[in-house]
C-alpha cells in the first residue's frame, strides 16, 4: 500500500511542481489537469495509507488474521494502475482545454450538443477506464475488510505497532555519494528546459503571443490554429 502510494505521489508531486509555474497555471487552471493532480496526491498515498492501516488495525482489534488476503494484496496495484491512467488522461485533457466541474455528458461529450468536442473523447475514455480499474481495486478491499471485521476471533485483541529504527549500521554507499544524484539532477533539468529554450531561440524572445480567443482558451492550441491558417 505504501509503495503504491509513493508511486502515485510521484505523479502527483511532479504535476504539482509543474502547476506551481505561473505560465503553466494560466493554461491548466480550472481544467481537468487539476483534478488529475490532486487525485494522485490525496487519492494516492494518503488514501492507500489509510486503507492499509485500517485493515491492519481491524485485524488486531478483532483478534483475527486478515481474511481474503489475496484480494487485499491486489487492491493497491489495481488502485495504482487505475489512477496512473486516470491522471495521465486528465493531464492530457487539461492541456486540450477540458474543463473541470462540468457535466461533460450533457455538453462536450454529447454528439447532439452544439458544444460537442470529438477530440476530447479519447482522454475522457481513458479516464473512465482508469476509474473503473481503481474502483475494482476498492471493491476487493471492501470485501477483505468486512470479511476480517466479521470474522470469528482466534486470539485476544491486541494493538501492536511496528517501531521504526533510528539507526541502521549497514553501509549505504549510494546515499553517501552525491555524484549520481547531481548527474541525474542535471539531466532532468536539461530535459525539462531544452524545449522552451529551443523555442525561445527559434522564435525570438520578443515573439508576440496570440490574442485571447474564447473558442480556443489554451494558447498553444490557438497558436497552432493560427499557424495553419497562415
mmCIF file of C-alpha atoms in Angstrom:
data_model
loop_
_atom_site.group_PDB
_atom_site.id
_atom_site.type_symbol
_atom_site.label_atom_id
_atom_site.label_comp_id
_atom_site.label_asym_id
_atom_site.label_seq_id
_atom_site.Cartn_x
_atom_site.Cartn_y
_atom_site.Cartn_z
ATOM 1 C CA UNK A 1 0.000 0.000 0.000
ATOM 2 C CA UNK A 2 2.728 2.422 0.967
ATOM 3 C CA UNK A 3 4.923 1.766 -2.080
ATOM 4 C CA UNK A 4 1.980 2.021 -4.491
ATOM 5 C CA UNK A 5 1.022 5.264 -2.784
ATOM 6 C CA UNK A 6 4.548 6.616 -3.206
ATOM 7 C CA UNK A 7 4.471 5.833 -6.923
ATOM 8 C CA UNK A 8 1.168 7.683 -7.252
ATOM 9 C CA UNK A 9 2.525 10.577 -5.211
ATOM 10 C CA UNK A 10 5.424 10.794 -7.664
ATOM 11 C CA UNK A 11 2.943 11.678 -10.409
ATOM 12 C CA UNK A 12 1.025 13.985 -8.086
ATOM 13 C CA UNK A 13 4.170 15.728 -6.899
ATOM 14 C CA UNK A 14 5.552 16.293 -10.392
ATOM 15 C CA UNK A 15 2.266 17.726 -11.659
ATOM 16 C CA UNK A 16 2.050 19.870 -8.525
ATOM 17 C CA UNK A 17 5.510 21.341 -9.101
ATOM 18 C CA UNK A 18 4.668 21.997 -12.749
ATOM 19 C CA UNK A 19 1.378 23.590 -11.771
ATOM 20 C CA UNK A 20 3.236 25.959 -9.453
ATOM 21 C CA UNK A 21 4.636 27.629 -12.577
ATOM 22 C CA UNK A 22 2.734 30.845 -13.254
ATOM 23 C CA UNK A 23 2.734 30.439 -17.030
ATOM 24 C CA UNK A 24 1.683 26.811 -16.830
ATOM 25 C CA UNK A 25 -1.083 27.611 -14.361
ATOM 26 C CA UNK A 26 -2.531 30.116 -16.832
ATOM 27 C CA UNK A 27 -3.005 27.217 -19.256
ATOM 28 C CA UNK A 28 -4.314 24.484 -16.950
ATOM 29 C CA UNK A 29 -6.183 26.465 -14.285
ATOM 30 C CA UNK A 30 -9.690 25.088 -13.754
ATOM 31 C CA UNK A 31 -9.095 22.286 -16.271
ATOM 32 C CA UNK A 32 -9.033 18.502 -15.879
ATOM 33 C CA UNK A 33 -5.278 18.766 -15.200
ATOM 34 C CA UNK A 34 -6.010 19.979 -11.667
ATOM 35 C CA UNK A 35 -8.337 17.070 -10.933
ATOM 36 C CA UNK A 36 -5.757 14.604 -12.227
ATOM 37 C CA UNK A 37 -3.118 16.191 -9.991
ATOM 38 C CA UNK A 38 -4.938 16.004 -6.672
ATOM 39 C CA UNK A 39 -6.374 12.551 -7.356
ATOM 40 C CA UNK A 40 -2.815 11.166 -7.264
ATOM 41 C CA UNK A 41 -1.891 13.031 -4.055
ATOM 42 C CA UNK A 42 -4.895 12.813 -1.750
ATOM 43 C CA UNK A 43 -6.329 9.822 -3.612
ATOM 44 C CA UNK A 44 -2.924 8.167 -3.829
ATOM 45 C CA UNK A 45 -0.536 7.988 -0.891
ATOM 46 C CA UNK A 46 -2.990 9.443 1.641
ATOM 47 C CA UNK A 47 -5.905 7.126 0.878
ATOM 48 C CA UNK A 48 -3.817 3.972 0.398
ATOM 49 C CA UNK A 49 -2.104 4.612 3.747
ATOM 50 C CA UNK A 50 -5.491 4.857 5.458
ATOM 51 C CA UNK A 51 -6.724 1.697 3.744
ATOM 52 C CA UNK A 52 -3.666 -0.326 4.702
ATOM 53 C CA UNK A 53 -3.648 0.907 8.306
ATOM 54 C CA UNK A 54 -7.386 0.347 8.773
ATOM 55 C CA UNK A 55 -7.157 -3.244 7.549
ATOM 56 C CA UNK A 56 -4.220 -3.924 9.869
ATOM 57 C CA UNK A 57 -5.896 -2.320 12.891
ATOM 58 C CA UNK A 58 -9.202 -4.144 12.343
ATOM 59 C CA UNK A 59 -7.398 -7.482 12.319
ATOM 60 C CA UNK A 60 -5.554 -6.533 15.528
ATOM 61 C CA UNK A 61 -8.599 -5.188 17.351
ATOM 62 C CA UNK A 62 -10.778 -8.114 16.330
ATOM 63 C CA UNK A 63 -8.162 -10.697 17.253
ATOM 64 C CA UNK A 64 -8.107 -12.361 13.854
ATOM 65 C CA UNK A 65 -5.993 -12.612 10.731
ATOM 66 C CA UNK A 66 -6.705 -10.608 7.597
ATOM 67 C CA UNK A 67 -9.266 -12.572 5.631
ATOM 68 C CA UNK A 68 -9.145 -12.997 1.861
ATOM 69 C CA UNK A 69 -5.614 -11.614 1.929
ATOM 70 C CA UNK A 70 -5.183 -12.199 -1.794
ATOM 71 C CA UNK A 71 -7.901 -9.649 -2.543
ATOM 72 C CA UNK A 72 -6.313 -7.160 -0.161
ATOM 73 C CA UNK A 73 -2.940 -7.638 -1.874
ATOM 74 C CA UNK A 74 -4.426 -6.875 -5.289
ATOM 75 C CA UNK A 75 -6.051 -3.663 -4.047
ATOM 76 C CA UNK A 76 -3.052 -1.270 -4.108
ATOM 77 C CA UNK A 77 -1.869 -2.497 -7.502
ATOM 78 C CA UNK A 78 -5.252 -2.043 -9.166
ATOM 79 C CA UNK A 79 -5.670 1.314 -7.449
ATOM 80 C CA UNK A 80 -2.234 2.450 -8.599
ATOM 81 C CA UNK A 81 -2.664 1.341 -12.225
ATOM 82 C CA UNK A 82 -6.148 2.838 -12.394
ATOM 83 C CA UNK A 83 -5.108 6.201 -11.035
ATOM 84 C CA UNK A 84 -1.972 6.403 -13.174
ATOM 85 C CA UNK A 85 -4.188 6.042 -16.255
ATOM 86 C CA UNK A 86 -6.665 8.462 -14.701
ATOM 87 C CA UNK A 87 -4.018 11.101 -14.006
ATOM 88 C CA UNK A 88 -2.237 10.889 -17.358
ATOM 89 C CA UNK A 89 -5.506 11.081 -19.302
ATOM 90 C CA UNK A 90 -6.779 14.027 -17.259
ATOM 91 C CA UNK A 91 -3.469 15.872 -17.591
ATOM 92 C CA UNK A 92 -3.548 15.483 -21.373
ATOM 93 C CA UNK A 93 -7.191 16.519 -21.314
ATOM 94 C CA UNK A 94 -6.278 19.599 -19.316
ATOM 95 C CA UNK A 95 -3.751 20.634 -21.967
ATOM 96 C CA UNK A 96 -6.503 20.190 -24.547
ATOM 97 C CA UNK A 97 -8.753 22.532 -22.571
ATOM 98 C CA UNK A 98 -11.167 20.054 -20.948
ATOM 99 C CA UNK A 99 -12.791 21.963 -18.057
ATOM 100 C CA UNK A 100 -13.311 20.630 -14.558
ATOM 101 C CA UNK A 101 -16.578 20.921 -12.584
ATOM 102 C CA UNK A 102 -18.537 20.416 -15.781
ATOM 103 C CA UNK A 103 -21.238 17.922 -16.732
ATOM 104 C CA UNK A 104 -19.374 16.544 -19.725
ATOM 105 C CA UNK A 105 -22.116 14.067 -20.620
ATOM 106 C CA UNK A 106 -24.650 16.821 -21.282
ATOM 107 C CA UNK A 107 -22.283 19.147 -23.089
ATOM 108 C CA UNK A 108 -18.915 18.395 -24.672
ATOM 109 C CA UNK A 109 -19.327 14.596 -24.835
ATOM 110 C CA UNK A 110 -22.864 14.684 -26.267
ATOM 111 C CA UNK A 111 -22.817 14.433 -30.099
ATOM 112 C CA UNK A 112 -26.160 16.260 -30.184
ATOM 113 C CA UNK A 113 -24.823 19.225 -28.240
ATOM 114 C CA UNK A 114 -23.564 22.330 -30.081
ATOM 115 C CA UNK A 115 -20.564 22.237 -27.724
ATOM 116 C CA UNK A 116 -19.568 18.677 -28.703
ATOM 117 C CA UNK A 117 -15.796 18.130 -28.859
ATOM 118 C CA UNK A 118 -14.886 14.855 -30.546
ATOM 119 C CA UNK A 119 -11.171 15.470 -29.924
ATOM 120 C CA UNK A 120 -11.746 15.169 -26.175
ATOM 121 C CA UNK A 121 -13.327 11.708 -26.331
ATOM 122 C CA UNK A 122 -10.044 9.761 -26.150
ATOM 123 C CA UNK A 123 -8.893 11.475 -22.944
ATOM 124 C CA UNK A 124 -12.256 11.036 -21.255
ATOM 125 C CA UNK A 125 -12.443 7.387 -22.352
ATOM 126 C CA UNK A 126 -9.037 6.555 -20.834
ATOM 127 C CA UNK A 127 -10.035 8.479 -17.693
ATOM 128 C CA UNK A 128 -13.130 6.303 -17.367
ATOM 129 C CA UNK A 129 -11.082 3.117 -17.838
ATOM 130 C CA UNK A 130 -8.678 4.187 -15.097
ATOM 131 C CA UNK A 131 -11.580 4.978 -12.779
ATOM 132 C CA UNK A 132 -13.152 1.561 -13.345
ATOM 133 C CA UNK A 133 -9.855 -0.221 -12.567
ATOM 134 C CA UNK A 134 -9.416 1.810 -9.369
ATOM 135 C CA UNK A 135 -12.993 1.124 -8.236
ATOM 136 C CA UNK A 136 -12.463 -2.593 -8.864
ATOM 137 C CA UNK A 137 -9.466 -2.490 -6.525
ATOM 138 C CA UNK A 138 -11.504 -0.683 -3.876
ATOM 139 C CA UNK A 139 -14.284 -3.286 -4.107
ATOM 140 C CA UNK A 140 -11.725 -6.042 -3.469
ATOM 141 C CA UNK A 141 -10.511 -4.133 -0.423
ATOM 142 C CA UNK A 142 -14.025 -3.744 0.991
ATOM 143 C CA UNK A 143 -14.673 -7.480 0.619
ATOM 144 C CA UNK A 144 -11.476 -8.293 2.546
ATOM 145 C CA UNK A 145 -12.157 -5.558 5.119
ATOM 146 C CA UNK A 146 -15.672 -6.701 6.030
ATOM 147 C CA UNK A 147 -14.651 -10.369 5.948
ATOM 148 C CA UNK A 148 -11.989 -9.507 8.528
ATOM 149 C CA UNK A 149 -14.346 -7.306 10.549
ATOM 150 C CA UNK A 150 -16.984 -10.012 10.976
ATOM 151 C CA UNK A 151 -14.623 -12.988 11.252
ATOM 152 C CA UNK A 152 -14.580 -15.136 14.388
ATOM 153 C CA UNK A 153 -11.787 -14.032 16.779
ATOM 154 C CA UNK A 154 -8.989 -16.566 17.240
ATOM 155 C CA UNK A 155 -6.909 -14.690 19.825
ATOM 156 C CA UNK A 156 -7.107 -11.866 22.318
ATOM 157 C CA UNK A 157 -7.395 -8.416 20.716
ATOM 158 C CA UNK A 158 -4.065 -6.607 20.724
ATOM 159 C CA UNK A 159 -2.694 -3.341 19.438
ATOM 160 C CA UNK A 160 0.883 -3.655 18.236
ATOM 161 C CA UNK A 161 2.546 -1.080 16.055
ATOM 162 C CA UNK A 162 5.862 -1.718 14.294
ATOM 163 C CA UNK A 163 8.551 0.592 15.620
ATOM 164 C CA UNK A 164 10.993 2.265 13.279
ATOM 165 C CA UNK A 165 14.726 2.078 13.906
ATOM 166 C CA UNK A 166 16.518 5.395 14.091
ATOM 167 C CA UNK A 167 19.967 3.979 13.334
ATOM 168 C CA UNK A 168 20.961 1.440 10.696
ATOM 169 C CA UNK A 169 24.501 0.126 10.876
ATOM 170 C CA UNK A 170 24.663 -1.312 7.351
ATOM 171 C CA UNK A 171 26.613 0.734 4.751
ATOM 172 C CA UNK A 172 24.657 2.797 2.234
ATOM 173 C CA UNK A 173 27.286 3.991 -0.267
ATOM 174 C CA UNK A 174 24.717 5.107 -2.846
ATOM 175 C CA UNK A 175 23.226 7.591 -0.387
ATOM 176 C CA UNK A 176 26.635 8.924 0.634
ATOM 177 C CA UNK A 177 27.824 9.628 -2.908
ATOM 178 C CA UNK A 178 26.380 12.825 -4.373
ATOM 179 C CA UNK A 179 27.799 12.313 -7.874
ATOM 180 C CA UNK A 180 24.990 10.114 -9.318
ATOM 181 C CA UNK A 181 22.303 12.306 -7.768
ATOM 182 C CA UNK A 182 23.818 15.527 -9.097
ATOM 183 C CA UNK A 183 24.207 13.899 -12.522
ATOM 184 C CA UNK A 184 20.564 12.827 -12.505
ATOM 185 C CA UNK A 185 19.530 16.328 -11.429
ATOM 186 C CA UNK A 186 21.436 17.967 -14.288
ATOM 187 C CA UNK A 187 19.974 15.508 -16.818
ATOM 188 C CA UNK A 188 16.422 16.117 -15.601
ATOM 189 C CA UNK A 189 16.860 19.896 -15.638
ATOM 190 C CA UNK A 190 18.288 19.768 -19.168
ATOM 191 C CA UNK A 191 15.422 17.526 -20.286
ATOM 192 C CA UNK A 192 12.870 19.903 -18.763
ATOM 193 C CA UNK A 193 14.261 23.139 -20.188
ATOM 194 C CA UNK A 194 15.593 22.237 -23.632
ATOM 195 C CA UNK A 195 12.213 22.632 -25.346
ATOM 196 C CA UNK A 196 11.342 26.157 -24.082
ATOM 197 C CA UNK A 197 14.924 27.339 -24.592
ATOM 198 C CA UNK A 198 14.968 25.983 -28.143
ATOM 199 C CA UNK A 199 11.570 27.554 -28.821
ATOM 200 C CA UNK A 200 12.745 30.924 -27.498
ATOM 201 C CA UNK A 201 15.892 30.771 -29.632
ATOM 202 C CA UNK A 202 13.970 29.775 -32.765
ATOM 203 C CA UNK A 203 11.104 32.259 -32.432
ATOM 204 C CA UNK A 204 12.931 35.028 -30.669
ATOM 205 C CA UNK A 205 12.421 36.335 -27.177
ATOM 206 C CA UNK A 206 10.138 39.147 -28.397
ATOM 207 C CA UNK A 207 7.767 36.858 -30.303
ATOM 208 C CA UNK A 208 4.190 38.086 -29.921
ATOM 209 C CA UNK A 209 1.750 35.878 -28.066
ATOM 210 C CA UNK A 210 -1.614 35.199 -29.740
ATOM 211 C CA UNK A 211 -4.548 37.319 -28.664
ATOM 212 C CA UNK A 212 -7.185 35.754 -26.435
ATOM 213 C CA UNK A 213 -9.875 33.825 -28.270
ATOM 214 C CA UNK A 214 -12.768 32.387 -26.263
ATOM 215 C CA UNK A 215 -13.100 29.477 -28.714
ATOM 216 C CA UNK A 216 -9.518 28.392 -28.029
ATOM 217 C CA UNK A 217 -8.721 29.173 -24.371
ATOM 218 C CA UNK A 218 -5.487 27.171 -24.477
ATOM 219 C CA UNK A 219 -2.791 29.434 -26.031
ATOM 220 C CA UNK A 220 -0.756 26.629 -27.637
ATOM 221 C CA UNK A 221 -3.854 25.276 -29.371
ATOM 222 C CA UNK A 222 -4.744 28.742 -30.596
ATOM 223 C CA UNK A 223 -1.198 29.249 -31.847
ATOM 224 C CA UNK A 224 -1.387 26.014 -33.842
ATOM 225 C CA UNK A 225 -4.714 27.015 -35.395
ATOM 226 C CA UNK A 226 -3.378 30.421 -36.413
ATOM 227 C CA UNK A 227 -0.236 28.825 -37.880
ATOM 228 C CA UNK A 228 -2.376 26.525 -40.023
ATOM 229 C CA UNK A 229 -4.425 29.470 -41.286
ATOM 230 C CA UNK A 230 -1.304 31.281 -42.402
#
